[in-house]
Short mmCIF file of C-alpha atoms in Angstrom, two decimals:
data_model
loop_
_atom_site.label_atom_id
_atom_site.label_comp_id
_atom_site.label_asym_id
_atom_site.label_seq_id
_atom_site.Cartn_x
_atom_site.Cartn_y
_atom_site.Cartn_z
CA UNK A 241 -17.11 3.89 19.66
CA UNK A 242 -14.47 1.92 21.43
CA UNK A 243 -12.18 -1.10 20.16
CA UNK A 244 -11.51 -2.86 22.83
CA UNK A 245 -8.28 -5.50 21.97
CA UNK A 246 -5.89 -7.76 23.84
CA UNK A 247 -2.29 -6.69 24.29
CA UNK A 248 -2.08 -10.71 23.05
CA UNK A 249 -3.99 -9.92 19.89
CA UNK A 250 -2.20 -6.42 19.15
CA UNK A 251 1.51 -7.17 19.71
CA UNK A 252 0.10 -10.72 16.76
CA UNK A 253 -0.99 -8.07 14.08
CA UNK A 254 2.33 -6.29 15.05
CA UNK A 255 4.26 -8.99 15.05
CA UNK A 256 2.31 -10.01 11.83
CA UNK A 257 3.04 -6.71 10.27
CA UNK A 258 6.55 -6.91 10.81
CA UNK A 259 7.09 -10.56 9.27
CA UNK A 260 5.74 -8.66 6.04
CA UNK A 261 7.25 -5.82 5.59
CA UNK A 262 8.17 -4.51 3.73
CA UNK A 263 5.05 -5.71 1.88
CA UNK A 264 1.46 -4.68 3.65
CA UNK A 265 0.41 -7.62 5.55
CA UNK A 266 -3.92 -7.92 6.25
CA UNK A 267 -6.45 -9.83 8.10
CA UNK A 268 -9.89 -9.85 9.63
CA UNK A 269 -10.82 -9.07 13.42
CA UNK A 270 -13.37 -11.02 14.32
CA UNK A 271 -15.29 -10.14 17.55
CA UNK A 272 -18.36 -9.21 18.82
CA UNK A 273 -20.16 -5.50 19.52
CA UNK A 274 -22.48 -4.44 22.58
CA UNK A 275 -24.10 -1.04 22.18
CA UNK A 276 -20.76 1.42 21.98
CA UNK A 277 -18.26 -1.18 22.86
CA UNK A 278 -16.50 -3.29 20.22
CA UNK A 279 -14.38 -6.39 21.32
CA UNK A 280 -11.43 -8.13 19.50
CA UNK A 281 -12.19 -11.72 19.87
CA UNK A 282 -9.96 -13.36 17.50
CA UNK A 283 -7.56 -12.32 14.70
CA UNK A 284 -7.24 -13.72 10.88
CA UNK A 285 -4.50 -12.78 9.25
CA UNK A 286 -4.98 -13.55 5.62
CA UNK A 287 -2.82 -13.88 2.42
CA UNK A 288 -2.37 -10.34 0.13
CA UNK A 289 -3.63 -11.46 -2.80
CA UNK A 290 -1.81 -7.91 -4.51
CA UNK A 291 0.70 -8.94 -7.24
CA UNK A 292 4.28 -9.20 -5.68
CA UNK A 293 5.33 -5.65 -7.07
CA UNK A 294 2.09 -4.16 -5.80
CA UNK A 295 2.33 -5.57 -2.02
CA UNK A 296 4.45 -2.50 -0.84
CA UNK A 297 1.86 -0.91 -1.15
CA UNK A 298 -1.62 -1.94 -1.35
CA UNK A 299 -3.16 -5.20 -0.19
CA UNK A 300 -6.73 -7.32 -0.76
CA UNK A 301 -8.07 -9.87 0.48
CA UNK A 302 -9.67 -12.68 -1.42
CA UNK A 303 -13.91 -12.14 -1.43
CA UNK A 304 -14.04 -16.47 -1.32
CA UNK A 305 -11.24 -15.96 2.01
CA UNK A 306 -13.88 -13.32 3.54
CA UNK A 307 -17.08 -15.67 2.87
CA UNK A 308 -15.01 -17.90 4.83
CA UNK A 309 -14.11 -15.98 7.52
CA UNK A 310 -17.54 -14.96 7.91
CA UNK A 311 -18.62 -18.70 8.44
CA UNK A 312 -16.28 -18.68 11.03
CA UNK A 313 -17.18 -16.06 12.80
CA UNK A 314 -20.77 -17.41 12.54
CA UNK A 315 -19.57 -20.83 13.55
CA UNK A 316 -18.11 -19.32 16.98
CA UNK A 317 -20.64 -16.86 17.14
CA UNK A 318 -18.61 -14.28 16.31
CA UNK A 319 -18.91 -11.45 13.64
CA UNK A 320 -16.53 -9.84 11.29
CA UNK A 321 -16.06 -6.34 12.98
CA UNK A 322 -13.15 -5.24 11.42
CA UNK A 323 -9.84 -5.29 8.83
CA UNK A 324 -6.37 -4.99 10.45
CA UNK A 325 -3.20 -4.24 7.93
CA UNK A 326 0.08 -2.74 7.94
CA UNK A 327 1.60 0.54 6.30
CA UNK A 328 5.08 0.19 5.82
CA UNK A 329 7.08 3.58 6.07
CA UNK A 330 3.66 5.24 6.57
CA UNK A 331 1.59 6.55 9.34
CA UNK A 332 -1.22 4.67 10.50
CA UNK A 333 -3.67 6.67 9.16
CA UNK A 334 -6.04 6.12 6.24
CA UNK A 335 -4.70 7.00 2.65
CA UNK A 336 -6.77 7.92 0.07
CA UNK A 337 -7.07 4.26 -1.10
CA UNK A 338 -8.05 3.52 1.96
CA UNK A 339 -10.89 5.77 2.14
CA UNK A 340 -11.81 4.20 -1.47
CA UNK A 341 -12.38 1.17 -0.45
CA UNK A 342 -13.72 1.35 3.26
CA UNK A 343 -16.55 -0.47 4.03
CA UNK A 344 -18.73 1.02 6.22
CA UNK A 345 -19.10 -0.41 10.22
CA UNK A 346 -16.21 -2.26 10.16
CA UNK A 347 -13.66 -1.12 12.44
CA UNK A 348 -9.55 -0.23 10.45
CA UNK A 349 -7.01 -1.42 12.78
CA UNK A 350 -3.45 0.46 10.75
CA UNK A 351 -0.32 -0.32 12.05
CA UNK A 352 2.49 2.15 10.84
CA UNK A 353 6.00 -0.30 10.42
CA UNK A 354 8.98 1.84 10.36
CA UNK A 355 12.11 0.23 8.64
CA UNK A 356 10.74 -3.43 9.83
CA UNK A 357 9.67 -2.43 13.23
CA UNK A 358 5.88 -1.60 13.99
CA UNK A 359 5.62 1.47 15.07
CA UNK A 360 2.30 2.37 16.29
CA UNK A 361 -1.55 1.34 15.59
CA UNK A 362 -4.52 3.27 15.44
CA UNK A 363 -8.15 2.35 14.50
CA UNK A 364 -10.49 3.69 12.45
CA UNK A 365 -14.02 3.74 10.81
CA UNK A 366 -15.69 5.39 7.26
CA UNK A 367 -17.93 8.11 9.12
CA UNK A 368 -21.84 8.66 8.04
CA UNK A 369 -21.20 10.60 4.84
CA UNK A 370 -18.68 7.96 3.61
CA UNK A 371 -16.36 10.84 2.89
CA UNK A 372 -13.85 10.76 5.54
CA UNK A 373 -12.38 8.19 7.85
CA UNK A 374 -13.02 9.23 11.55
CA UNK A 375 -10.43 7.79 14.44
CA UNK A 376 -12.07 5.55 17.05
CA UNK A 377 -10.37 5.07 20.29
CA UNK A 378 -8.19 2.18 20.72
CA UNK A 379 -8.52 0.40 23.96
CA UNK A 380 -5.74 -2.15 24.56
CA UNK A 381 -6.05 -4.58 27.59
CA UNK A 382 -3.52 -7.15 29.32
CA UNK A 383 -4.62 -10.32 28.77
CA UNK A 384 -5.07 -13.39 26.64
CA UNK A 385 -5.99 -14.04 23.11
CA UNK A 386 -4.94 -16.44 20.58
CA UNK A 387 -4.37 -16.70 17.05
CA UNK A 388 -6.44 -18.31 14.59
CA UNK A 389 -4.49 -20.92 12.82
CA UNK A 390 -5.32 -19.91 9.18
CA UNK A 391 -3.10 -20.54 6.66
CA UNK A 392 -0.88 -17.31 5.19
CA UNK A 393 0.40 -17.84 1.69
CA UNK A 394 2.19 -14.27 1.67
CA UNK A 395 4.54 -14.90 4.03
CA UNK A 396 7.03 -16.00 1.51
CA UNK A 397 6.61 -13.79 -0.73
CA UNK A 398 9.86 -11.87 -0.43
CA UNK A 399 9.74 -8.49 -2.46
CA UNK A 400 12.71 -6.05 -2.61
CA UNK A 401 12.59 -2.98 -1.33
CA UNK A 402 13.38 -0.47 -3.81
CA UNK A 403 17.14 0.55 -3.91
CA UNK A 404 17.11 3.45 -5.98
CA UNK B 18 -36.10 -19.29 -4.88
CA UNK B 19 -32.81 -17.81 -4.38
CA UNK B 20 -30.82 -16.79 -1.33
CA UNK B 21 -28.84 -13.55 -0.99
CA UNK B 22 -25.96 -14.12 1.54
CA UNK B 23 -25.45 -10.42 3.19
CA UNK B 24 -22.27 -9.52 4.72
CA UNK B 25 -22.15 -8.38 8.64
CA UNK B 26 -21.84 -4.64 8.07
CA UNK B 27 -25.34 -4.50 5.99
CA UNK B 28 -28.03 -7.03 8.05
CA UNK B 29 -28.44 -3.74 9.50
CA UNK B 30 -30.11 -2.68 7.24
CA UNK B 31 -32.31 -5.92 6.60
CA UNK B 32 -33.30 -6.60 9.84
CA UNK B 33 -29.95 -8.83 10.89
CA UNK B 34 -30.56 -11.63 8.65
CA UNK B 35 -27.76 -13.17 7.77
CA UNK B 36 -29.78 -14.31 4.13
CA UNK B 37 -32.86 -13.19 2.10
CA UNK B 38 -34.92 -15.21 -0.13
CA UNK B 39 -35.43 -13.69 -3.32
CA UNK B 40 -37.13 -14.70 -6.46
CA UNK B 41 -35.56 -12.79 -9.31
CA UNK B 42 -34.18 -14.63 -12.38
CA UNK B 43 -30.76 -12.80 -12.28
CA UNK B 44 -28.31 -10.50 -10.23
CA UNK B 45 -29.83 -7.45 -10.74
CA UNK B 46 -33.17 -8.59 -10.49
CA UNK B 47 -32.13 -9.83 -7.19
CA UNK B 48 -30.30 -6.13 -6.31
CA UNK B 49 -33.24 -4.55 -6.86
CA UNK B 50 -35.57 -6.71 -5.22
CA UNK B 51 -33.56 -6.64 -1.91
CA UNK B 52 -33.66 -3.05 -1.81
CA UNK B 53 -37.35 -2.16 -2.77
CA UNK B 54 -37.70 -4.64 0.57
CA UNK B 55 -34.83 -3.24 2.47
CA UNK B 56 -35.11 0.74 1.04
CA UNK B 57 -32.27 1.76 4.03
CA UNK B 58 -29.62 -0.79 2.40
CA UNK B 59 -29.86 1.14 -1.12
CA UNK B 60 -27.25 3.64 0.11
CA UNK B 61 -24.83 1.06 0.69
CA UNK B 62 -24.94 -1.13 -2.41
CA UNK B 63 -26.01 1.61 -5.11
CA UNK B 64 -23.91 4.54 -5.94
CA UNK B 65 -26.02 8.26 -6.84
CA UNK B 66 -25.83 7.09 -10.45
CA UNK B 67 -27.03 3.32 -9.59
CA UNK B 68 -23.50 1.95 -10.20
CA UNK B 69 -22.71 -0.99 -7.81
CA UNK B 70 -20.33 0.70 -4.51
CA UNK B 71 -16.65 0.24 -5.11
CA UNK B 72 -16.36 -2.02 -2.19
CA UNK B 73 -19.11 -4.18 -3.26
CA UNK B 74 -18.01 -8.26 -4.97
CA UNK B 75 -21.40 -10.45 -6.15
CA UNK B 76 -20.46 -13.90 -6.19
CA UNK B 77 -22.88 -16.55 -7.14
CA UNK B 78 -22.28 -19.80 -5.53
CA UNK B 79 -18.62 -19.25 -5.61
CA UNK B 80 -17.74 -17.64 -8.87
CA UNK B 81 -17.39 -13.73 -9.13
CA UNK B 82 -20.31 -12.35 -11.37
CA UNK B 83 -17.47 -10.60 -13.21
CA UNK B 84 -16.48 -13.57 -15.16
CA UNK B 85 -19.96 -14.72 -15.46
CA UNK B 86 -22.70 -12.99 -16.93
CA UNK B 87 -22.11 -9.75 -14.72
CA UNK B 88 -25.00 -8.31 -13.32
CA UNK B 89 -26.98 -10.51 -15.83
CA UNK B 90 -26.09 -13.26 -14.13
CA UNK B 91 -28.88 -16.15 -14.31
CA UNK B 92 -30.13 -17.08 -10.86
CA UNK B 93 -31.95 -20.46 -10.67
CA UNK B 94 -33.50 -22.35 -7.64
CA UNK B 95 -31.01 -23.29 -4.73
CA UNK B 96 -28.49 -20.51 -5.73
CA UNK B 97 -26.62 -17.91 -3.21
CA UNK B 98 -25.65 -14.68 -4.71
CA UNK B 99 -23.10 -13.64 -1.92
CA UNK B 100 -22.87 -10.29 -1.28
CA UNK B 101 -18.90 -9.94 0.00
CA UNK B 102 -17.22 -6.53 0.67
CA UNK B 103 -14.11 -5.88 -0.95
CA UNK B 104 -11.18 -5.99 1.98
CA UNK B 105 -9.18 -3.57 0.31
CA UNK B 106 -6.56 -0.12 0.56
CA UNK B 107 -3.26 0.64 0.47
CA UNK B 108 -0.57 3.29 2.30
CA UNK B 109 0.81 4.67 -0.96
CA UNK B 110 -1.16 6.93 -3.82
CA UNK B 111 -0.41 4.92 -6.82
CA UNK B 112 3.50 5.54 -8.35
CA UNK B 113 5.27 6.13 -5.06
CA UNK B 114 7.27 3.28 -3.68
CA UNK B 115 9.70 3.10 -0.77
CA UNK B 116 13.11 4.53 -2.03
CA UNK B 117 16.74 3.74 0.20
CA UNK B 118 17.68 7.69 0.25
CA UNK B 119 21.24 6.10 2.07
CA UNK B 120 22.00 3.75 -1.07
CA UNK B 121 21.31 7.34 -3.21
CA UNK B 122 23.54 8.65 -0.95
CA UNK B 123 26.09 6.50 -0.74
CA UNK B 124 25.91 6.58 -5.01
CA UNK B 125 26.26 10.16 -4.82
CA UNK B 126 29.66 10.04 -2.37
CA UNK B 127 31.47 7.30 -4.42
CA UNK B 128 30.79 9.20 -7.12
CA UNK B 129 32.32 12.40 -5.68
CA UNK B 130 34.93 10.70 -3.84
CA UNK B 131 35.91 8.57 -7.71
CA UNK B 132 35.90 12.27 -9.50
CA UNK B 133 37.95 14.06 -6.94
CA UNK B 134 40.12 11.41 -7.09
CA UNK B 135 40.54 11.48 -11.14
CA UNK B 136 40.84 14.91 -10.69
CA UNK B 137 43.80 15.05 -7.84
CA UNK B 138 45.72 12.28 -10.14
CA UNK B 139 44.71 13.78 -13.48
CA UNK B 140 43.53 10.47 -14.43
CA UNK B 141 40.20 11.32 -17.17
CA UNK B 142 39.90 7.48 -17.63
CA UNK B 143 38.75 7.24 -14.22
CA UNK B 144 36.13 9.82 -14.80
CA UNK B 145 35.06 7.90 -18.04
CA UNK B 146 35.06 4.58 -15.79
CA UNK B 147 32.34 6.65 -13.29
CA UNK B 148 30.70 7.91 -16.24
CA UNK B 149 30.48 4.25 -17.52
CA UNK B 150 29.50 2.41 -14.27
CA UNK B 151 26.43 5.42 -13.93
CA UNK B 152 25.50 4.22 -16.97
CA UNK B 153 25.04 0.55 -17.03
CA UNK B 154 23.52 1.13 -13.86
CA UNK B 155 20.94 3.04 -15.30
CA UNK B 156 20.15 0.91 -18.11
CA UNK B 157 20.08 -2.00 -15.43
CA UNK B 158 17.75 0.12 -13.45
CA UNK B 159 19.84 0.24 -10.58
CA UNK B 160 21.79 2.69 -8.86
CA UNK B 161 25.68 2.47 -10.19
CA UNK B 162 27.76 1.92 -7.11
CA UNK B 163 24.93 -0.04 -5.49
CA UNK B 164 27.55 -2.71 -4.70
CA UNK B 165 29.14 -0.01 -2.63
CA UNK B 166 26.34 0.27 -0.24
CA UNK B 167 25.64 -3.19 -0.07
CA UNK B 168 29.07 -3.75 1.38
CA UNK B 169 28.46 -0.72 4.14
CA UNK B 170 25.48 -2.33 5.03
CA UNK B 171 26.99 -5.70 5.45
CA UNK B 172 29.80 -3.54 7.59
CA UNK B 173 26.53 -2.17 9.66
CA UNK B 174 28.13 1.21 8.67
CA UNK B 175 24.77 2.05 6.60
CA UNK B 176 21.09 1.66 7.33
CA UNK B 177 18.14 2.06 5.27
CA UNK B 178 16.68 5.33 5.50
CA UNK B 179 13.02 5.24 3.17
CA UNK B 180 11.12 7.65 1.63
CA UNK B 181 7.88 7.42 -0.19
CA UNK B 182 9.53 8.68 -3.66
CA UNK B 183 9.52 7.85 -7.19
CA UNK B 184 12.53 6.20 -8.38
CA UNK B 185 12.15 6.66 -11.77
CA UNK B 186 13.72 10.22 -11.44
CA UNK B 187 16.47 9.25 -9.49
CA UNK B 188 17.49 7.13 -12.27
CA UNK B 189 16.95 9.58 -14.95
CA UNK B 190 19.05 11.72 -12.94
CA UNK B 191 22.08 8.90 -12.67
CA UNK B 192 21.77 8.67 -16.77
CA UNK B 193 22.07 12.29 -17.10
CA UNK B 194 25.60 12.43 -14.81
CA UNK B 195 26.69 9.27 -17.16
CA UNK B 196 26.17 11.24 -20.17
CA UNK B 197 27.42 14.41 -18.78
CA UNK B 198 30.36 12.18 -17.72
CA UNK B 199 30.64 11.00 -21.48
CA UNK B 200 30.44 14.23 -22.85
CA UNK B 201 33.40 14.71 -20.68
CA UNK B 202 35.22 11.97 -21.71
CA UNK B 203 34.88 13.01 -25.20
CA UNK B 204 36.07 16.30 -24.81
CA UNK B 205 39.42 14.76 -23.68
CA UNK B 206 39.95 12.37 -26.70
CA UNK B 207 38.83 15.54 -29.26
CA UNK B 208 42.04 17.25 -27.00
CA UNK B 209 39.67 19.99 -24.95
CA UNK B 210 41.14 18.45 -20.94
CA UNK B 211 39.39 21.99 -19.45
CA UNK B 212 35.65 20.98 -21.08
CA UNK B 213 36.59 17.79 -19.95
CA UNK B 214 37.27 18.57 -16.30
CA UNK B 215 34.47 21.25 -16.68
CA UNK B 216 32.05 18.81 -16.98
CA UNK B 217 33.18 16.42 -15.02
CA UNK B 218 32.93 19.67 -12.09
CA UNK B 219 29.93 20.01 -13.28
CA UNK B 220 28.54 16.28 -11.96
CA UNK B 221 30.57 16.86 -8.56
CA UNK B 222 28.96 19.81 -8.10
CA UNK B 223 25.34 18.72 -8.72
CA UNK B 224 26.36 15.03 -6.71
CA UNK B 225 27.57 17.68 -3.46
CA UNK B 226 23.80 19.40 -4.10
CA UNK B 227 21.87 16.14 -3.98
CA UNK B 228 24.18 14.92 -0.99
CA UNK B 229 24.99 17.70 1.49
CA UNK B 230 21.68 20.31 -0.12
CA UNK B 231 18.81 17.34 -0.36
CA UNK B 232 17.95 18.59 -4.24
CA UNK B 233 18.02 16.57 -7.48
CA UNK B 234 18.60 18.33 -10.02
CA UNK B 235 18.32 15.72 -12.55
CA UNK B 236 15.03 14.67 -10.96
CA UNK B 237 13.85 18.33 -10.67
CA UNK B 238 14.39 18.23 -14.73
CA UNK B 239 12.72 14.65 -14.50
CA UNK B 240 9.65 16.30 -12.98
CA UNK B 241 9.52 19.31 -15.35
CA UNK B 242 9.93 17.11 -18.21
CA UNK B 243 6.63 15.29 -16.60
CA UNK B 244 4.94 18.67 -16.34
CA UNK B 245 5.37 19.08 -20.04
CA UNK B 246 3.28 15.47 -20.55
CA UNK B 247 6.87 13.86 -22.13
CA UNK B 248 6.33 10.54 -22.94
CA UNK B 249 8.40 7.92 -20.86
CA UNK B 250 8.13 10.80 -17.65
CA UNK B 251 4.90 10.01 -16.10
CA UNK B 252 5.73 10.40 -12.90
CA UNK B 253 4.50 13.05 -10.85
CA UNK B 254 6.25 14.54 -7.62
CA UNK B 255 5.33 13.16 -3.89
CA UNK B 256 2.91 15.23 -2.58
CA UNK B 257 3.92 18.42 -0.65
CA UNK B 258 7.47 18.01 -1.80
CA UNK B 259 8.95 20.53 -4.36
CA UNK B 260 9.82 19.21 -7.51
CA UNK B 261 13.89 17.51 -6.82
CA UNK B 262 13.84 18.40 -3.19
CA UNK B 263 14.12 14.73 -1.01
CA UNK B 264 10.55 14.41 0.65
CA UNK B 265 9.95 14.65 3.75
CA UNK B 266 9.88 11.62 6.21
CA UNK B 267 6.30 10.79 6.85
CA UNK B 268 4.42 12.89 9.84
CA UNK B 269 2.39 11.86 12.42
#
C-alpha cells in the first residue's frame, strides 16, 4: 500500500503541525483508493477537542466533526482514507495510544515537530491482527492541492510548555 | 425501520453501503442484527468478550448513546444510529510531558554560581536567600530561578532543549535542596558555620551532578519513593531511562 500526497497537501499538515505545537494538532485526509494506490485528495484539519493540559499530548477529534467530514467526502465523492496529526518532541511513529485507538484501513499520516519545527512524516496503518501498526510507504508528489476551509477552534488555544 | 450509518473503513464488510436498514427496537438490537447479516464486520465492532471496540462511538441521530440509554438506546422509525470511529491517539504514555532540560539547567548553575558565591564572601544569608527562592519555587510549582532563564532566552543565549520527562521529580528534587539549604541555614543561627557550609556543599555538589553528570539525585529518590507506592509519588520513570538519569532525546 502506497499514500500517494501532494508536496501542497504535506508541507499544510506541516505547516499545520507547527502552528500547534506544542499541542498535537489533527485532521482527516480525505481521498480516494484504486486497488494498492491511495491518493490524498484534500486535507481537514480539525479542532483537538483534548482538554488544554492534555493537548501536548494526545488529541481527538469530535465523532459529530467526523460524521461531517464524511458527508463531505461523500458530497465530492471522496472518502475518508485517513487521520493526519502531529507528535511534538516525538518521532513519527505510533505510540502505544496510538495503536489503542487505530481504526483499521485508514491510513496515519504522523508528523514528528521538533522544538516548533516539523521534522519529518511517516504514514501508517493497524495491520490484520490489530496488534501492531505496520509503515506504508509515503509517496510525496510536486503539485497542487488545496486546503479545505474548515473552521479550527484549537488554534488559539495557547498551552505552556512545561518549564520544569 | 431504522438506518445504521456505517463509517468508510467497515462498508467493506457490508457490501459498500454507506447505510443498512434495520428493524430492531434499540442499539444493540440493531448491533446484532447488522452482524448476523454482515458476519465479516463482527471482528471490527465486537471485542472476544462482546464488548463494543475501543475505537467504536454509536450516536443516534446526533446524540452519543453514552448519555442516552447506552446500548439500550430506543430506536424508533426514521432514526440513524451512526456508527463513527473514534479519531483518536497521542505521542506520550500517560504522565510524561515535555520538560525544558535548559531552564533545569540554567536553575541548577544559578544555584551553584549563588552558593559559591556565599561561600567565597562568607555570606550564609545568601545561602538561606537560595535556599528560600528553591523553595517558593517549589511550592509555586515552578523552577526557582526560572526568571533567570527567561531573561537568557530573551538574550537568545538559551534555547529550549525537551525531553519527554516527568516534572514532578524535578520539583521534588528543588524542595529537597531548599530544605537541605534550610537545614543549613539553621545550623548557622544554632552557631555550627561548618554543618552549615557542609550542607550547603552538599547541594553544590549534587547541583554539579545534575548539571555537568545528567543524574538527579533528588528525582532518583523521587522515583524510589514511587517504587515503594508513597502516596503523593505516582510517577513512574520514562521508559528505558534509569531512575534520575536525564532521558534520552527521542530516536528515530
Amino acid at each position: 500500500m502506497t499514500l500517494h500526497i501532494s508536496e501542497v497537501h504535506l508541507r499544510a499538515i506541516e505547516a499545520y503541525a507547527e502552528a500547534h505545537y506544542p499541542e498535537e494538532g489533527a485532521g482527516l485526509i480525505l481521498g480516494d483508493e484504486v486497488g494498492e494506490r491511495r491518493e490524498a485528495r484534500e486535507i481537514l484539519p480539525l479542532p483537538n477537542r483534548r482538554e488544554a493540559g492534555e493537548r501536548g499530548r494526545r488529541y481527538e477529534i469530535d465523532p459529530l466533526e467526523t460524521l461531517a467530514a464524511e458527508d463531505q467526502a461523500d458530497a465530492l465523492g471522496l472518502k475518508i482514507i485517513g487521520v493526519f496529526h502531529s507528535h511534538p518532541d516525538h518521532p513519527a511513529a505510533p505510540s502505544q495510544t496510538d495503536l489503542h485507538f487505530a481504526v483499521p484501513w485508514y491510513s496515519y499520516l504522523i508528523t514528528s515537530v521538533r522544538s516548533g519545527r516539523a521534522h519529518e512524516s511517516r504514514a501508517w496503518r493497524l495491520d490484520e491482527s490489530e496488534a501492531g501498526m505496520q509503515e506504508e510507504e509515503l509517496e510525496v508528489r510536486p503539485g497542487s492541492g488545496r486546503l479545505t476551509g474548515a473552521p479550527d477552534r484549537s488554534v488559539a488555544s495557547g498551552a505552556q510548555q512545561e518549564e520544569g | 425501520m431504522s438506518q445504521v450509518r456505517v463509517p468508510t473503513p467497515l462498508r467493506g464488510y457490508v457490501a459498500g453501503q454507506t447505510e443498512v436498514e434495520v428493524t430492531s427496537a434499540n442499539v444493540a438490537g440493531a448491533l446484532q442484527e447488522l452482524v448476523k447479516r454482515y458476519p465479516a464486520l463482527r471482528p471490527h465492532l465486537f471485542g472476544e468478550a462482546g464488548e463494543l471496540r475501543p475505537y467504536i462511538n454509536l450516536f443516534v441521530n446526533d446524540q452519543d448513546v453514552r448519555s442516552l440509554h447506552g446500548e439500550q438506546t430506543p430506536l424508533t422509525d426514521g432514526d440513524r444510529l451512526m456508527i463513527l470511529p473514534s479519531i483518536a491517539g497521542g505521542a506520550m504514555p500517560p504522565g510524561l510531558r515535555g520538560v525544558d532540560h535548559n531552564a533545569l539547567r540554567a536553575n541548577q548553575g544559578s544555584i551553584i554560581a549563588l552558593l559559591l558565591i556565599a561561600f567565597v564572601l562568607d555570606a550564609p544569608g545568601l545561602a538561606a536567600g537560595v535556599g528560600a527562592v528553591m523553595l517558593l519555587g517549589t511550592l509555586a510549582g515552578k523552577i526557582g530561578f526560572l526568571p533567570v532563564y527567561r531573561s537568557l532566552r530573551r538574550l537568545r543565549l538559551a534555547a529550549p532543549d525537551i525531553l519527554q520527562d516527568n516534572p514532578e521529580p524535578h520539583r521534588f528534587a528543588q524542595g529537597l535542596g531548599a530544605v537541605v539549604l534550610l537545614g543549613g541555614a539553621a545550623a548557622f543561627v544554632a552557631g555550627a558555620p561548618a554543618l552549615g557550609w557542609g550542607l550547603v556543599w552538599l547541594v553544590i555538589g549534587l547541583a554539579s551532578l545534575n548539571l555537568f553528570g545528567g543524574f538527579c539525585a533528588g528525582c532518583a529518590v523521587y522515583y524510589w519513593f514511587n517504587r515503594l507506592g508513597l502516596p503523593g509519588f505516582s510517577q513512574a520513570p520514562p521508559p528505558g531511562a534509569f531512575p534520575g538519569r536525564r532521558p534520552q532525546p527521542p530516536v528515530e
